[in-house]
Amino acid sequence: MEVLLLGTGSADGWPNPFCRCASCSTAAHVRGQTAALIDDVLVLDCGPEAPRAALRFGRSLAGVRHILFTHGHPDHVGPAALLMRHWTGATEPLDVVGPPSALQQCEHWVGPDDPVRFTTVRAGDRIRLGDYDIRVLAANHGADIGGDAVLYDLESDDGRIFWATDTGPLPDATYAGAAGAGYDAVFLEETFGTYTAHGTEHHDLPGFADTVARLRTVGAVSDTTDVVAIHLSHHNPPEPELAAVLSDSGARPGRDGEVVRVGAGGARPIRTLVLGGARSGKSAHAEALLAAEPAVTYLATGGIREGDSEWAQRVRLHRARRPDSWRTVETTDVASELRSAAHPLLLDCLGTWLTARMDQHRVWDGGALDGVHADIDELVAAWQDCPAHAAAVSNEVGSGVVPATASGRLFRDLLGVLNARMAAASDEVVLMVAGRPLRLPVTAP
């Protein structure tokens, strides 16, 4: 099962576009309203931002056959999506499922001949939609809309997930319904972070930790469950601090555009390529991607440069910000490390790796390039075969002035080739500009 997170933010997103608080002004990622696309056929919480988010992440909604709403709040229900679909002349049936507070908003957005089937659900119901067996669980949310908000336990032959947004601390009936589920992934809302005096039907960080702990107690969450915090707002601390707090519960923050694969469909880990110019924040971003992992192998390809104090200082700064649980391996034999990875892995960076391979094959002295291209082939193949989650950092050097030397131009061209091939073999590609990440479309293999 593949879960594409179309949004991981609260109703106002994170950062809030009207706010200048520290959390908003330092946010490295823009999070839209929480929604998800499952296997390109099912949408969870199709709010007003969800259709455009799908396009930004390179996905079409033409194959969607099921839409599930959790409740009627406006960041979760965007009925205009039904009108967009109607304008295409779609003839395939579409199931629209949810509590009354959501469906009542949608019924007037379909034509009399639209192949749309509305199904009202309440906590305790169980329905079958296509390949999915869906259990409807109670939420602690939405008293202002009649208190009919629900959560979804969604299972197919490829895995089982719990979609739990929005809700405060879960009702006892929900723990009973989820007991023994052993979910592959749990997507649990965590809106208010360190602000605990909100008085709303949402989680803050202490409440989130308590909920996850109880889900573990009843067997809904196991050591292998991917617990992802969603519906995040600016009441949370900056992401590195948030990731550290969530990791105490075995959880991590979700990100817009992230693809989570679970069950039989989740056997292949996620590979992320992070590109950027000098001081663009590419290494820090890649490190943040793995910050919640209990153990990470850091592949440092730059090595030690004798007599270069400036380089030594750079290395010291990089090492100082890595968690103590990370293992550093200084090597240019990256392919073997990728193939044998027992833990999530960070490769930093492809530029210094390429320089070392060009040195090895004496390219600067007129040596043939065949050996370098063979090394690139091996690296890309190992990247594809890596059995663990992996992030790779590389320099984006093709946007500046043309290098003045032949060797500089050769390096630029070869690194461009390497970056393009690694991007084609990656699940996610991020371009860092002035410390801000831009997610690039990835063509599905």
Tab-separated table of C-alpha atoms in Angstrom:
chain	number	residue	atom	x	y	z
A	1	MET	CA	0.000	0.000	0.000
A	2	GLU	CA	1.308	3.421	-0.937
A	3	VAL	CA	0.303	6.503	1.050
A	4	LEU	CA	1.132	9.881	-0.499
A	5	LEU	CA	0.760	12.627	2.096
A	6	LEU	CA	-0.877	15.476	0.186
A	7	GLY	CA	-0.752	17.639	3.292
A	8	THR	CA	0.422	17.302	6.880
A	9	GLY	CA	-0.591	20.666	8.318
A	10	SER	CA	-3.474	21.937	10.420
A	11	ALA	CA	-6.358	24.035	9.112
A	12	ASP	CA	-4.060	27.061	8.846
A	13	GLY	CA	-1.076	24.988	7.726
A	14	TRP	CA	2.439	25.430	9.008
A	15	PRO	CA	3.666	28.126	8.690
A	16	ASN	CA	0.497	30.151	9.037
A	17	PRO	CA	0.615	32.685	6.159
A	18	PHE	CA	-0.468	35.526	8.462
A	19	CYS	CA	1.951	34.794	11.292
A	20	ARG	CA	5.471	35.946	12.158
A	21	CYS	CA	6.034	33.755	15.229
A	22	ALA	CA	9.378	31.992	15.637
A	23	SER	CA	7.930	28.652	14.564
A	24	CYS	CA	6.492	30.126	11.364
A	25	SER	CA	9.478	32.285	10.453
A	26	THR	CA	11.939	29.398	10.827
A	27	ALA	CA	9.827	26.665	9.215
A	28	ALA	CA	11.852	24.887	6.536
A	29	HIS	CA	8.821	23.165	4.996
A	30	VAL	CA	5.428	24.475	3.944
A	31	ARG	CA	2.709	22.140	5.159
A	32	GLY	CA	-0.775	22.323	3.690
A	33	GLN	CA	-4.026	21.000	5.091
A	34	THR	CA	-3.857	17.308	5.996
A	35	ALA	CA	-4.959	14.801	3.342
A	36	ALA	CA	-3.624	11.622	1.745
A	37	LEU	CA	-3.823	9.687	-1.515
A	38	ILE	CA	-3.808	5.873	-1.209
A	39	ASP	CA	-2.573	3.805	-4.169
A	40	ASP	CA	-3.769	6.571	-6.526
A	41	VAL	CA	-7.382	5.349	-6.052
A	42	LEU	CA	-8.513	6.518	-2.591
A	43	VAL	CA	-8.383	9.979	-1.030
A	44	LEU	CA	-8.540	10.523	2.711
A	45	ASP	CA	-9.948	13.952	3.639
A	46	CYS	CA	-10.251	15.728	0.303
A	47	GLY	CA	-10.058	19.296	1.549
A	48	PRO	CA	-9.883	22.372	-0.699
A	49	GLU	CA	-6.074	22.164	-1.011
A	50	ALA	CA	-5.850	18.437	-1.775
A	51	PRO	CA	-6.502	18.351	-5.557
A	52	ARG	CA	-3.834	20.945	-6.329
A	53	ALA	CA	-1.406	19.284	-3.927
A	54	ALA	CA	-1.729	16.044	-5.889
A	55	LEU	CA	-0.720	17.845	-9.073
A	56	ARG	CA	2.247	19.500	-7.355
A	57	PHE	CA	3.478	16.060	-6.377
A	58	GLY	CA	3.100	14.691	-9.897
A	59	ARG	CA	-0.091	12.696	-9.375
A	60	SER	CA	-3.362	12.668	-11.287
A	61	LEU	CA	-6.657	12.097	-9.493
A	62	ALA	CA	-8.268	10.615	-12.607
A	63	GLY	CA	-7.987	7.121	-11.146
A	64	VAL	CA	-9.590	7.977	-7.808
A	65	ARG	CA	-12.618	5.775	-7.080
A	66	HIS	CA	-13.148	6.434	-3.355
A	67	ILE	CA	-13.127	9.557	-1.175
A	68	LEU	CA	-13.352	9.226	2.607
A	69	PHE	CA	-14.119	12.210	4.815
A	70	THR	CA	-13.537	12.162	8.567
A	71	HIS	CA	-15.727	15.153	9.433
A	72	GLY	CA	-17.255	18.338	8.121
A	73	HIS	CA	-14.691	21.003	9.011
A	74	PRO	CA	-13.759	23.115	5.962
A	75	ASP	CA	-10.086	22.111	5.826
A	76	HIS	CA	-11.187	18.469	5.367
A	77	VAL	CA	-14.113	18.870	2.968
A	78	GLY	CA	-13.604	20.533	-0.416
A	79	PRO	CA	-16.743	19.691	-2.398
A	80	ALA	CA	-15.520	21.638	-5.420
A	81	ALA	CA	-13.396	18.570	-6.257
A	82	LEU	CA	-16.611	16.800	-7.237
A	83	LEU	CA	-17.441	19.598	-9.652
A	84	MET	CA	-13.920	19.484	-11.119
A	85	ARG	CA	-14.417	15.775	-11.760
A	86	HIS	CA	-17.861	16.364	-13.299
A	87	TRP	CA	-16.398	18.807	-15.804
A	88	THR	CA	-14.144	16.075	-17.212
A	89	GLY	CA	-17.139	13.939	-18.115
A	90	ALA	CA	-16.003	11.118	-15.843
A	91	THR	CA	-18.175	8.002	-16.170
A	92	GLU	CA	-16.475	5.725	-13.629
A	93	PRO	CA	-18.317	5.281	-10.310
A	94	LEU	CA	-17.027	7.292	-7.355
A	95	ASP	CA	-17.750	6.368	-3.735
A	96	VAL	CA	-17.965	9.338	-1.358
A	97	VAL	CA	-17.997	8.160	2.250
A	98	GLY	CA	-18.226	10.054	5.520
A	99	PRO	CA	-20.400	11.220	8.408
A	100	PRO	CA	-23.460	13.424	7.768
A	101	SER	CA	-21.579	16.652	8.565
A	102	ALA	CA	-19.304	16.026	5.570
A	103	LEU	CA	-21.664	14.491	3.028
A	104	GLN	CA	-24.325	17.167	3.434
A	105	GLN	CA	-21.811	19.676	2.072
A	106	CYS	CA	-21.112	17.566	-1.016
A	107	GLU	CA	-24.534	16.510	-2.239
A	108	HIS	CA	-25.221	19.744	-4.131
A	109	TRP	CA	-21.916	19.599	-6.034
A	110	VAL	CA	-22.829	16.648	-8.252
A	111	GLY	CA	-25.125	16.502	-11.253
A	112	PRO	CA	-28.189	14.254	-11.402
A	113	ASP	CA	-26.410	11.845	-13.742
A	114	ASP	CA	-23.001	11.864	-12.021
A	115	PRO	CA	-21.881	8.324	-11.121
A	116	VAL	CA	-21.339	9.322	-7.468
A	117	ARG	CA	-22.527	7.102	-4.612
A	118	PHE	CA	-22.812	8.703	-1.171
A	119	THR	CA	-22.422	6.402	1.827
A	120	THR	CA	-23.060	7.726	5.319
A	121	VAL	CA	-21.008	6.088	8.062
A	122	ARG	CA	-20.784	6.277	11.825
A	123	ALA	CA	-18.376	4.867	14.369
A	124	GLY	CA	-18.705	1.104	14.521
A	125	ASP	CA	-19.569	0.639	10.840
A	126	ARG	CA	-17.571	-1.622	8.529
A	127	ILE	CA	-17.653	-1.313	4.744
A	128	ARG	CA	-15.852	-2.675	1.701
A	129	LEU	CA	-14.599	-0.315	-1.022
A	130	GLY	CA	-12.753	-1.957	-3.901
A	131	ASP	CA	-9.662	-3.627	-2.454
A	132	TYR	CA	-10.088	-2.018	0.981
A	133	ASP	CA	-11.767	-3.268	4.123
A	134	ILE	CA	-12.643	-0.197	6.190
A	135	ARG	CA	-13.538	-0.054	9.865
A	136	VAL	CA	-14.999	3.229	11.087
A	137	LEU	CA	-13.746	4.245	14.539
A	138	ALA	CA	-14.825	7.014	16.889
A	139	ALA	CA	-13.011	10.349	17.079
A	140	ASN	CA	-12.959	12.794	19.964
A	141	HIS	CA	-13.685	15.821	17.808
A	142	GLY	CA	-16.254	17.996	16.154
A	143	ALA	CA	-18.782	18.834	18.862
A	144	ASP	CA	-19.535	22.041	16.956
A	145	ILE	CA	-20.674	20.013	13.921
A	146	GLY	CA	-22.719	17.444	15.788
A	147	GLY	CA	-19.927	15.292	17.171
A	148	ASP	CA	-20.040	12.875	14.231
A	149	ALA	CA	-16.312	12.929	13.346
A	150	VAL	CA	-14.805	9.517	12.626
A	151	LEU	CA	-11.428	7.886	12.063
A	152	TYR	CA	-10.573	5.103	9.620
A	153	ASP	CA	-8.892	1.716	10.003
A	154	LEU	CA	-8.055	0.831	6.402
A	155	GLU	CA	-6.799	-2.605	5.359
A	156	SER	CA	-5.954	-4.290	2.060
A	157	ASP	CA	-3.893	-7.308	1.065
A	158	ASP	CA	-0.886	-4.959	1.031
A	159	GLY	CA	-1.099	-3.540	4.550
A	160	ARG	CA	-3.139	-1.863	7.246
A	161	ILE	CA	-3.152	1.757	8.409
A	162	PHE	CA	-4.962	3.933	10.943
A	163	TRP	CA	-5.955	7.418	9.736
A	164	ALA	CA	-6.586	9.428	12.899
A	165	THR	CA	-7.191	13.095	12.123
A	166	ASP	CA	-8.720	15.126	13.709
A	167	THR	CA	-9.113	13.933	17.287
A	168	GLY	CA	-8.181	14.589	20.847
A	169	PRO	CA	-7.292	11.701	23.180
A	170	LEU	CA	-9.066	8.670	21.734
A	171	PRO	CA	-12.320	7.306	23.183
A	172	ASP	CA	-12.179	3.932	24.924
A	173	ALA	CA	-14.259	2.416	22.123
A	174	THR	CA	-11.566	3.326	19.608
A	175	TYR	CA	-8.848	1.572	21.601
A	176	ALA	CA	-11.115	-1.460	21.801
A	177	GLY	CA	-11.729	-1.362	18.061
A	178	ALA	CA	-8.005	-1.048	17.290
A	179	ALA	CA	-6.863	-3.670	19.804
A	180	GLY	CA	-4.478	-6.182	18.273
A	181	ALA	CA	-4.498	-4.453	14.883
A	182	GLY	CA	-0.700	-4.219	14.647
A	183	TYR	CA	-0.950	-1.413	12.114
A	184	ASP	CA	1.791	-0.982	9.538
A	185	ALA	CA	1.391	2.779	9.877
A	186	VAL	CA	-0.547	5.156	12.107
A	187	PHE	CA	-1.192	8.737	10.984
A	188	LEU	CA	-2.108	10.566	14.171
A	189	GLU	CA	-2.913	14.235	14.501
A	190	GLU	CA	-0.674	16.391	16.699
A	191	THR	CA	-1.841	19.967	16.376
A	192	PHE	CA	-0.829	21.939	19.424
A	193	GLY	CA	2.732	20.906	20.210
A	194	THR	CA	3.977	22.509	23.398
A	195	TYR	CA	0.811	24.568	23.900
A	196	THR	CA	-1.231	22.504	26.327
A	197	ALA	CA	-3.846	25.060	27.442
A	198	HIS	CA	-5.735	24.992	24.127
A	199	GLY	CA	-8.876	23.315	25.500
A	200	THR	CA	-9.720	21.772	22.127
A	201	GLU	CA	-10.369	18.305	20.734
A	202	HIS	CA	-6.849	17.942	19.416
A	203	HIS	CA	-3.568	16.436	20.556
A	204	ASP	CA	-0.649	18.348	21.965
A	205	LEU	CA	2.738	16.667	22.414
A	206	PRO	CA	2.055	15.205	25.884
A	207	GLY	CA	-1.370	13.965	24.767
A	208	PHE	CA	0.113	12.505	21.584
A	209	ALA	CA	2.697	10.573	23.610
A	210	ASP	CA	-0.029	9.215	25.908
A	211	THR	CA	-2.163	8.121	22.957
A	212	VAL	CA	0.721	6.337	21.229
A	213	ALA	CA	1.655	4.612	24.483
A	214	ARG	CA	-1.878	3.330	24.944
A	215	LEU	CA	-2.069	2.191	21.316
A	216	ARG	CA	1.060	0.153	22.038
A	217	THR	CA	-0.529	-1.290	25.165
A	218	VAL	CA	-3.562	-2.583	23.244
A	219	GLY	CA	-1.439	-3.980	20.397
A	220	ALA	CA	-2.470	-1.441	17.774
A	221	VAL	CA	1.096	-0.120	17.491
A	222	SER	CA	4.147	-2.391	17.469
A	223	ASP	CA	7.886	-1.806	17.210
A	224	THR	CA	7.597	-1.956	13.414
A	225	THR	CA	4.679	0.483	13.095
A	226	ASP	CA	5.525	3.743	11.337
A	227	VAL	CA	3.887	6.347	13.593
A	228	VAL	CA	3.553	9.616	11.675
A	229	ALA	CA	2.437	12.893	13.242
A	230	ILE	CA	0.133	14.907	10.981
A	231	HIS	CA	-2.146	17.965	11.233
A	232	LEU	CA	0.859	19.902	12.553
A	233	SER	CA	0.643	23.598	13.373
A	234	HIS	CA	2.911	26.458	14.384
A	235	HIS	CA	2.302	25.658	18.037
A	236	ASN	CA	4.972	23.011	17.529
A	237	PRO	CA	8.676	23.719	18.015
A	238	PRO	CA	11.028	23.855	14.984
A	239	GLU	CA	11.210	20.547	13.165
A	240	PRO	CA	14.548	19.235	14.517
A	241	GLU	CA	13.269	19.715	18.072
A	242	LEU	CA	9.858	18.307	17.160
A	243	ALA	CA	11.460	15.229	15.599
A	244	ALA	CA	13.509	14.654	18.740
A	245	VAL	CA	10.442	14.845	21.012
A	246	LEU	CA	8.365	12.587	18.769
A	247	SER	CA	11.173	10.035	18.584
A	248	ASP	CA	10.699	9.398	22.310
A	249	SER	CA	7.366	7.834	21.336
A	250	GLY	CA	8.822	6.039	18.330
A	251	ALA	CA	7.112	8.567	16.069
A	252	ARG	CA	8.171	11.175	13.518
A	253	PRO	CA	6.697	14.242	11.794
A	254	GLY	CA	5.113	13.718	8.394
A	255	ARG	CA	5.899	15.964	5.441
A	256	ASP	CA	3.868	17.107	2.479
A	257	GLY	CA	4.713	15.048	-0.594
A	258	GLU	CA	6.151	12.186	1.437
A	259	VAL	CA	5.400	8.675	0.184
A	260	VAL	CA	4.904	6.042	2.880
A	261	ARG	CA	4.869	2.427	1.718
A	262	VAL	CA	3.520	-0.210	4.055
A	263	GLY	CA	2.872	-3.940	4.068
A	264	ALA	CA	3.703	-5.970	0.988
A	265	GLY	CA	3.792	-2.761	-1.029
A	266	GLY	CA	6.203	-1.201	1.443
A	267	ALA	CA	9.127	-3.565	0.962
A	268	ARG	CA	11.096	-0.985	-0.997
A	269	PRO	CA	12.454	1.800	1.222
A	270	ILE	CA	12.304	5.459	0.304
A	271	ARG	CA	15.306	7.062	-1.424
A	272	THR	CA	15.611	10.845	-1.320
A	273	LEU	CA	18.063	12.952	-3.325
A	274	VAL	CA	18.775	16.429	-1.907
A	275	LEU	CA	20.365	18.912	-4.302
A	276	GLY	CA	21.575	22.438	-3.668
A	277	GLY	CA	24.290	25.002	-4.086
A	278	ALA	CA	26.911	26.005	-1.534
A	279	ARG	CA	25.445	26.839	1.893
A	280	SER	CA	21.916	26.152	0.651
A	281	GLY	CA	21.081	23.954	3.643
A	282	LYS	CA	21.155	20.679	1.725
A	283	SER	CA	23.121	18.684	4.316
A	284	ALA	CA	21.032	19.971	7.223
A	285	HIS	CA	17.852	19.110	5.346
A	286	ALA	CA	19.046	15.580	4.596
A	287	GLU	CA	20.004	15.100	8.233
A	288	ALA	CA	16.552	16.284	9.337
A	289	LEU	CA	14.947	13.676	7.077
A	290	LEU	CA	16.530	10.956	9.222
A	291	ALA	CA	16.517	12.773	12.552
A	292	ALA	CA	13.852	10.519	14.069
A	293	GLU	CA	15.695	7.294	13.202
A	294	PRO	CA	17.289	5.564	16.212
A	295	ALA	CA	20.413	4.618	14.220
A	296	VAL	CA	21.831	6.028	10.990
A	297	THR	CA	24.955	5.276	8.978
A	298	TYR	CA	26.554	8.490	7.715
A	299	LEU	CA	28.664	7.926	4.598
A	300	ALA	CA	31.213	10.736	4.487
A	301	THR	CA	32.878	10.757	1.079
A	302	GLY	CA	35.075	13.812	1.613
A	303	GLY	CA	37.660	12.163	3.832
A	304	ILE	CA	40.429	14.025	5.656
A	305	ARG	CA	42.498	16.660	3.857
A	306	GLU	CA	45.872	17.001	5.510
A	307	GLY	CA	46.860	20.583	6.231
A	308	ASP	CA	43.461	22.042	5.264
A	309	SER	CA	42.216	23.709	8.479
A	310	GLU	CA	39.122	25.171	6.830
A	311	TRP	CA	38.003	21.730	5.642
A	312	ALA	CA	38.724	20.261	9.076
A	313	GLN	CA	36.447	22.891	10.654
A	314	ARG	CA	33.648	22.012	8.209
A	315	VAL	CA	33.988	18.344	9.167
A	316	ARG	CA	33.881	19.197	12.884
A	317	LEU	CA	30.671	21.233	12.457
A	318	HIS	CA	28.992	18.412	10.529
A	319	ARG	CA	29.962	15.861	13.157
A	320	ALA	CA	28.824	18.074	16.039
A	321	ARG	CA	25.221	18.261	14.814
A	322	ARG	CA	24.831	14.511	14.229
A	323	PRO	CA	23.216	12.468	17.019
A	324	ASP	CA	25.546	10.258	19.034
A	325	SER	CA	23.669	7.208	17.754
A	326	TRP	CA	24.832	7.861	14.180
A	327	ARG	CA	27.774	5.844	12.860
A	328	THR	CA	30.164	7.654	10.508
A	329	VAL	CA	31.912	5.740	7.726
A	330	GLU	CA	34.496	7.658	5.712
A	331	THR	CA	34.719	5.916	2.358
A	332	THR	CA	34.334	6.292	-1.370
A	333	ASP	CA	33.298	2.628	-1.709
A	334	VAL	CA	29.726	3.780	-1.480
A	335	ALA	CA	28.101	1.030	-3.555
A	336	SER	CA	28.971	-1.770	-1.139
A	337	GLU	CA	27.778	0.284	1.843
A	338	LEU	CA	24.465	0.982	0.117
A	339	ARG	CA	23.841	-2.659	-0.715
A	340	SER	CA	24.677	-3.900	2.780
A	341	ALA	CA	22.921	-1.133	4.753
A	342	ALA	CA	21.410	-2.456	7.974
A	343	HIS	CA	20.176	0.975	9.099
A	344	PRO	CA	18.933	4.127	7.373
A	345	LEU	CA	21.796	5.758	5.515
A	346	LEU	CA	22.882	9.275	4.597
A	347	LEU	CA	25.374	9.780	1.761
A	348	ASP	CA	27.112	13.174	1.828
A	349	CYS	CA	28.043	13.967	-0.808
A	350	LEU	CA	27.986	12.844	-4.443
A	351	GLY	CA	30.266	15.692	-5.515
A	352	THR	CA	33.187	14.619	-3.330
A	353	TRP	CA	32.530	10.973	-4.275
A	354	LEU	CA	32.761	11.857	-7.958
A	355	THR	CA	35.973	13.818	-7.401
A	356	ALA	CA	37.521	10.805	-5.690
A	357	ARG	CA	36.511	8.470	-8.530
A	358	MET	CA	37.938	10.872	-11.105
A	359	ASP	CA	41.167	10.937	-9.078
A	360	GLN	CA	41.175	7.142	-8.940
A	361	HIS	CA	40.947	6.869	-12.725
A	362	ARG	CA	43.485	9.689	-13.291
A	363	VAL	CA	40.987	11.635	-15.376
A	364	TRP	CA	42.796	14.904	-14.610
A	365	ASP	CA	45.902	13.482	-16.281
A	366	GLY	CA	44.060	12.537	-19.455
A	367	GLY	CA	42.784	9.144	-18.328
A	368	ALA	CA	39.773	7.588	-20.017
A	369	LEU	CA	36.303	8.239	-18.625
A	370	ASP	CA	35.112	4.642	-19.039
A	371	GLY	CA	36.027	3.798	-15.452
A	372	VAL	CA	34.118	6.782	-14.057
A	373	HIS	CA	31.007	5.911	-16.028
A	374	ALA	CA	31.254	2.327	-14.794
A	375	ASP	CA	31.477	3.620	-11.226
A	376	ILE	CA	28.388	5.769	-11.805
A	377	ASP	CA	26.526	2.738	-13.172
A	378	GLU	CA	27.462	0.741	-10.067
A	379	LEU	CA	26.476	3.559	-7.694
A	380	VAL	CA	23.054	4.073	-9.284
A	381	ALA	CA	22.363	0.332	-9.247
A	382	ALA	CA	23.349	0.123	-5.568
A	383	TRP	CA	21.159	3.148	-4.793
A	384	GLN	CA	18.215	1.317	-6.334
A	385	ASP	CA	19.033	-1.882	-4.415
A	386	CYS	CA	19.622	-0.240	-1.015
A	387	PRO	CA	17.560	-2.234	1.543
A	388	ALA	CA	17.196	0.704	3.969
A	389	HIS	CA	15.797	4.228	3.827
A	390	ALA	CA	18.474	6.464	2.321
A	391	ALA	CA	19.173	10.112	1.596
A	392	ALA	CA	21.921	11.385	-0.685
A	393	VAL	CA	23.264	14.938	-0.899
A	394	SER	CA	24.721	16.450	-4.044
A	395	ASN	CA	25.867	19.819	-5.332
A	396	GLU	CA	23.850	21.584	-7.993
A	397	VAL	CA	26.653	23.140	-10.041
A	398	GLY	CA	24.998	23.605	-13.417
A	399	SER	CA	23.332	26.950	-12.737
A	400	GLY	CA	26.400	29.118	-12.303
A	401	VAL	CA	28.928	30.532	-14.721
A	402	VAL	CA	30.771	28.215	-17.084
A	403	PRO	CA	33.954	27.020	-15.303
A	404	ALA	CA	37.103	28.653	-16.631
A	405	THR	CA	39.068	25.407	-16.912
A	406	ALA	CA	38.559	22.249	-18.926
A	407	SER	CA	38.771	20.150	-15.764
A	408	GLY	CA	36.098	22.295	-14.105
A	409	ARG	CA	33.788	21.937	-17.083
A	410	LEU	CA	34.344	18.175	-17.159
A	411	PHE	CA	33.484	17.833	-13.455
A	412	ARG	CA	30.368	19.997	-13.883
A	413	ASP	CA	29.143	17.891	-16.792
A	414	LEU	CA	29.808	14.551	-15.092
A	415	LEU	CA	28.115	15.669	-11.878
A	416	GLY	CA	25.100	16.803	-13.896
A	417	VAL	CA	24.900	13.343	-15.447
A	418	LEU	CA	25.243	11.691	-12.037
A	419	ASN	CA	22.589	13.917	-10.450
A	420	ALA	CA	20.123	13.241	-13.266
A	421	ARG	CA	20.607	9.491	-13.026
A	422	MET	CA	20.284	9.477	-9.250
A	423	ALA	CA	17.150	11.624	-9.483
A	424	ALA	CA	15.600	9.173	-11.937
A	425	ALA	CA	16.273	6.356	-9.452
A	426	SER	CA	14.902	8.252	-6.427
A	427	ASP	CA	11.465	8.388	-4.864
A	428	GLU	CA	11.836	11.999	-3.791
A	429	VAL	CA	14.003	14.827	-5.125
A	430	VAL	CA	14.426	18.073	-3.197
A	431	LEU	CA	16.187	21.213	-4.425
A	432	MET	CA	17.404	23.475	-1.625
A	433	VAL	CA	17.411	27.214	-2.335
A	434	ALA	CA	18.424	29.683	0.403
A	435	GLY	CA	17.570	27.140	3.061
A	436	ARG	CA	14.142	26.402	1.606
A	437	PRO	CA	13.241	23.006	0.113
A	438	LEU	CA	11.558	22.771	-3.282
A	439	ARG	CA	10.183	19.322	-4.066
A	440	LEU	CA	10.716	18.387	-7.688
A	441	PRO	CA	8.257	16.178	-9.597
A	442	VAL	CA	9.334	12.551	-9.797
A	443	THR	CA	8.159	10.384	-12.667
A	444	ALA	CA	6.895	7.079	-11.314
A	445	PRO	CA	8.879	4.056	-12.587
